[in-house]
């Protein structure tokens, strides 16, 4: 199975920022697996948090990035898994 440095996902409100982050990470020679969403149509953020969580649990990558409107919902959704610890970051 191919592995990646980072798995990433966003809801519709984070789609544009996700695209910028992916481009930046790839310029730094990091491999990125994009779990979606792939446009700005409204989606349920927990579905995308779960995709990242599942990919980390399955060892597709060790690091995940979730992007949402405030990020709080994504953090809560990811932390529903006992195997994951998600934290809200606003400045990196």
JSON list of C-alpha atoms in Angstrom, two decimals:
[
{"chain": "A", "resi": 1, "resn": "UNK", "atom": "CA", "xyz": [0.00, 0.00, 0.00]},
{"chain": "A", "resi": 2, "resn": "UNK", "atom": "CA", "xyz": [1.29, 3.45, -0.90]},
{"chain": "A", "resi": 3, "resn": "UNK", "atom": "CA", "xyz": [1.72, 5.76, 2.06]},
{"chain": "A", "resi": 4, "resn": "UNK", "atom": "CA", "xyz": [1.72, 9.55, 2.22]},
{"chain": "A", "resi": 5, "resn": "UNK", "atom": "CA", "xyz": [3.32, 12.15, 4.44]},
{"chain": "A", "resi": 6, "resn": "UNK", "atom": "CA", "xyz": [-0.01, 13.88, 5.09]},
{"chain": "A", "resi": 7, "resn": "UNK", "atom": "CA", "xyz": [-3.72, 13.26, 4.54]},
{"chain": "A", "resi": 8, "resn": "UNK", "atom": "CA", "xyz": [-5.90, 16.34, 4.26]},
{"chain": "A", "resi": 9, "resn": "UNK", "atom": "CA", "xyz": [-9.59, 17.17, 4.00]},
{"chain": "A", "resi": 10, "resn": "UNK", "atom": "CA", "xyz": [-11.90, 20.13, 4.28]},
{"chain": "A", "resi": 11, "resn": "UNK", "atom": "CA", "xyz": [-15.54, 20.96, 4.22]},
{"chain": "A", "resi": 12, "resn": "UNK", "atom": "CA", "xyz": [-16.88, 23.38, 1.63]},
{"chain": "A", "resi": 13, "resn": "UNK", "atom": "CA", "xyz": [-15.80, 26.45, 3.60]},
{"chain": "A", "resi": 14, "resn": "UNK", "atom": "CA", "xyz": [-12.19, 25.29, 3.73]},
{"chain": "A", "resi": 15, "resn": "UNK", "atom": "CA", "xyz": [-11.86, 24.11, 0.14]},
{"chain": "A", "resi": 16, "resn": "UNK", "atom": "CA", "xyz": [-9.90, 27.11, -1.14]},
{"chain": "A", "resi": 17, "resn": "UNK", "atom": "CA", "xyz": [-7.47, 27.14, 1.80]},
{"chain": "A", "resi": 18, "resn": "UNK", "atom": "CA", "xyz": [-7.00, 23.37, 1.45]},
{"chain": "A", "resi": 19, "resn": "UNK", "atom": "CA", "xyz": [-5.94, 23.85, -2.18]},
{"chain": "A", "resi": 20, "resn": "UNK", "atom": "CA", "xyz": [-3.36, 26.45, -1.14]},
{"chain": "A", "resi": 21, "resn": "UNK", "atom": "CA", "xyz": [-2.00, 24.21, 1.63]},
{"chain": "A", "resi": 22, "resn": "UNK", "atom": "CA", "xyz": [-1.72, 21.20, -0.70]},
{"chain": "A", "resi": 23, "resn": "UNK", "atom": "CA", "xyz": [0.22, 23.26, -3.23]},
{"chain": "A", "resi": 24, "resn": "UNK", "atom": "CA", "xyz": [2.56, 24.55, -0.50]},
{"chain": "A", "resi": 25, "resn": "UNK", "atom": "CA", "xyz": [3.18, 21.07, 0.94]},
{"chain": "A", "resi": 26, "resn": "UNK", "atom": "CA", "xyz": [3.88, 19.59, -2.48]},
{"chain": "A", "resi": 27, "resn": "UNK", "atom": "CA", "xyz": [6.41, 22.36, -3.18]},
{"chain": "A", "resi": 28, "resn": "UNK", "atom": "CA", "xyz": [8.14, 21.18, 0.02]},
{"chain": "A", "resi": 29, "resn": "UNK", "atom": "CA", "xyz": [8.32, 17.67, -1.53]},
{"chain": "A", "resi": 30, "resn": "UNK", "atom": "CA", "xyz": [5.72, 16.21, 0.82]},
{"chain": "A", "resi": 31, "resn": "UNK", "atom": "CA", "xyz": [3.26, 13.65, -0.51]},
{"chain": "A", "resi": 32, "resn": "UNK", "atom": "CA", "xyz": [-0.35, 14.59, 0.18]},
{"chain": "A", "resi": 33, "resn": "UNK", "atom": "CA", "xyz": [-3.50, 12.49, -0.07]},
{"chain": "A", "resi": 34, "resn": "UNK", "atom": "CA", "xyz": [-6.60, 14.66, -0.57]},
{"chain": "A", "resi": 35, "resn": "UNK", "atom": "CA", "xyz": [-9.71, 13.15, 1.03]},
{"chain": "A", "resi": 36, "resn": "UNK", "atom": "CA", "xyz": [-12.00, 15.90, -0.30]},
{"chain": "A", "resi": 37, "resn": "UNK", "atom": "CA", "xyz": [-14.13, 17.83, -0.60]},
{"chain": "A", "resi": 38, "resn": "UNK", "atom": "CA", "xyz": [-13.26, 18.72, -4.17]},
{"chain": "A", "resi": 39, "resn": "UNK", "atom": "CA", "xyz": [-15.47, 21.79, -4.63]},
{"chain": "A", "resi": 40, "resn": "UNK", "atom": "CA", "xyz": [-17.36, 24.46, -2.68]},
{"chain": "A", "resi": 41, "resn": "UNK", "atom": "CA", "xyz": [-20.75, 22.71, -2.64]},
{"chain": "A", "resi": 42, "resn": "UNK", "atom": "CA", "xyz": [-22.13, 22.34, 0.88]},
{"chain": "A", "resi": 43, "resn": "UNK", "atom": "CA", "xyz": [-21.10, 19.11, 2.65]},
{"chain": "A", "resi": 44, "resn": "UNK", "atom": "CA", "xyz": [-21.23, 17.66, 6.16]},
{"chain": "A", "resi": 45, "resn": "UNK", "atom": "CA", "xyz": [-17.84, 18.22, 7.78]},
{"chain": "A", "resi": 46, "resn": "UNK", "atom": "CA", "xyz": [-17.95, 15.07, 9.99]},
{"chain": "A", "resi": 47, "resn": "UNK", "atom": "CA", "xyz": [-17.87, 12.91, 6.85]},
{"chain": "A", "resi": 48, "resn": "UNK", "atom": "CA", "xyz": [-14.52, 14.43, 5.86]},
{"chain": "A", "resi": 49, "resn": "UNK", "atom": "CA", "xyz": [-13.08, 14.32, 9.36]},
{"chain": "A", "resi": 50, "resn": "UNK", "atom": "CA", "xyz": [-13.90, 10.61, 9.42]},
{"chain": "A", "resi": 51, "resn": "UNK", "atom": "CA", "xyz": [-12.08, 10.05, 6.11]},
{"chain": "A", "resi": 52, "resn": "UNK", "atom": "CA", "xyz": [-8.88, 11.56, 7.49]},
{"chain": "A", "resi": 53, "resn": "UNK", "atom": "CA", "xyz": [-9.21, 9.67, 10.78]},
{"chain": "A", "resi": 54, "resn": "UNK", "atom": "CA", "xyz": [-9.76, 6.35, 9.01]},
{"chain": "A", "resi": 55, "resn": "UNK", "atom": "CA", "xyz": [-6.78, 6.92, 6.74]},
{"chain": "A", "resi": 56, "resn": "UNK", "atom": "CA", "xyz": [-4.53, 7.64, 9.72]},
{"chain": "A", "resi": 57, "resn": "UNK", "atom": "CA", "xyz": [-5.81, 4.58, 11.60]},
{"chain": "A", "resi": 58, "resn": "UNK", "atom": "CA", "xyz": [-5.16, 2.48, 8.48]},
{"chain": "A", "resi": 59, "resn": "UNK", "atom": "CA", "xyz": [-1.63, 3.96, 8.41]},
{"chain": "A", "resi": 60, "resn": "UNK", "atom": "CA", "xyz": [-1.99, 5.67, 5.05]},
{"chain": "A", "resi": 61, "resn": "UNK", "atom": "CA", "xyz": [-0.24, 8.62, 6.76]},
{"chain": "A", "resi": 62, "resn": "UNK", "atom": "CA", "xyz": [0.82, 9.67, 10.25]},
{"chain": "A", "resi": 63, "resn": "UNK", "atom": "CA", "xyz": [-0.34, 13.28, 10.00]},
{"chain": "A", "resi": 64, "resn": "UNK", "atom": "CA", "xyz": [-3.72, 14.68, 9.07]},
{"chain": "A", "resi": 65, "resn": "UNK", "atom": "CA", "xyz": [-4.93, 18.20, 8.39]},
{"chain": "A", "resi": 66, "resn": "UNK", "atom": "CA", "xyz": [-8.61, 19.11, 8.66]},
{"chain": "A", "resi": 67, "resn": "UNK", "atom": "CA", "xyz": [-9.89, 22.49, 7.49]},
{"chain": "A", "resi": 68, "resn": "UNK", "atom": "CA", "xyz": [-13.31, 23.86, 8.32]},
{"chain": "A", "resi": 69, "resn": "UNK", "atom": "CA", "xyz": [-14.98, 27.16, 9.01]},
{"chain": "A", "resi": 70, "resn": "UNK", "atom": "CA", "xyz": [-13.76, 27.55, 12.60]},
{"chain": "A", "resi": 71, "resn": "UNK", "atom": "CA", "xyz": [-12.04, 24.17, 12.94]},
{"chain": "A", "resi": 72, "resn": "UNK", "atom": "CA", "xyz": [-13.79, 23.37, 16.19]},
{"chain": "A", "resi": 73, "resn": "UNK", "atom": "CA", "xyz": [-16.29, 20.98, 14.63]},
{"chain": "A", "resi": 74, "resn": "UNK", "atom": "CA", "xyz": [-13.56, 19.18, 12.70]},
{"chain": "A", "resi": 75, "resn": "UNK", "atom": "CA", "xyz": [-11.53, 18.76, 15.91]},
{"chain": "A", "resi": 76, "resn": "UNK", "atom": "CA", "xyz": [-14.52, 17.41, 17.80]},
{"chain": "A", "resi": 77, "resn": "UNK", "atom": "CA", "xyz": [-15.40, 15.02, 14.97]},
{"chain": "A", "resi": 78, "resn": "UNK", "atom": "CA", "xyz": [-11.83, 13.70, 14.74]},
{"chain": "A", "resi": 79, "resn": "UNK", "atom": "CA", "xyz": [-11.54, 13.29, 18.50]},
{"chain": "A", "resi": 80, "resn": "UNK", "atom": "CA", "xyz": [-14.52, 10.92, 18.51]},
{"chain": "A", "resi": 81, "resn": "UNK", "atom": "CA", "xyz": [-11.98, 8.23, 17.68]},
{"chain": "A", "resi": 82, "resn": "UNK", "atom": "CA", "xyz": [-10.01, 6.99, 20.69]},
{"chain": "A", "resi": 83, "resn": "UNK", "atom": "CA", "xyz": [-7.01, 6.45, 18.39]},
{"chain": "A", "resi": 84, "resn": "UNK", "atom": "CA", "xyz": [-6.74, 10.10, 17.33]},
{"chain": "A", "resi": 85, "resn": "UNK", "atom": "CA", "xyz": [-5.85, 13.34, 19.08]},
{"chain": "A", "resi": 86, "resn": "UNK", "atom": "CA", "xyz": [-6.87, 16.40, 17.11]},
{"chain": "A", "resi": 87, "resn": "UNK", "atom": "CA", "xyz": [-6.12, 19.97, 18.15]},
{"chain": "A", "resi": 88, "resn": "UNK", "atom": "CA", "xyz": [-7.38, 23.27, 16.81]},
{"chain": "A", "resi": 89, "resn": "UNK", "atom": "CA", "xyz": [-4.61, 25.38, 15.27]},
{"chain": "A", "resi": 90, "resn": "UNK", "atom": "CA", "xyz": [-5.21, 28.90, 14.01]},
{"chain": "A", "resi": 91, "resn": "UNK", "atom": "CA", "xyz": [-1.69, 30.11, 13.22]},
{"chain": "A", "resi": 92, "resn": "UNK", "atom": "CA", "xyz": [1.21, 27.98, 12.11]}
]
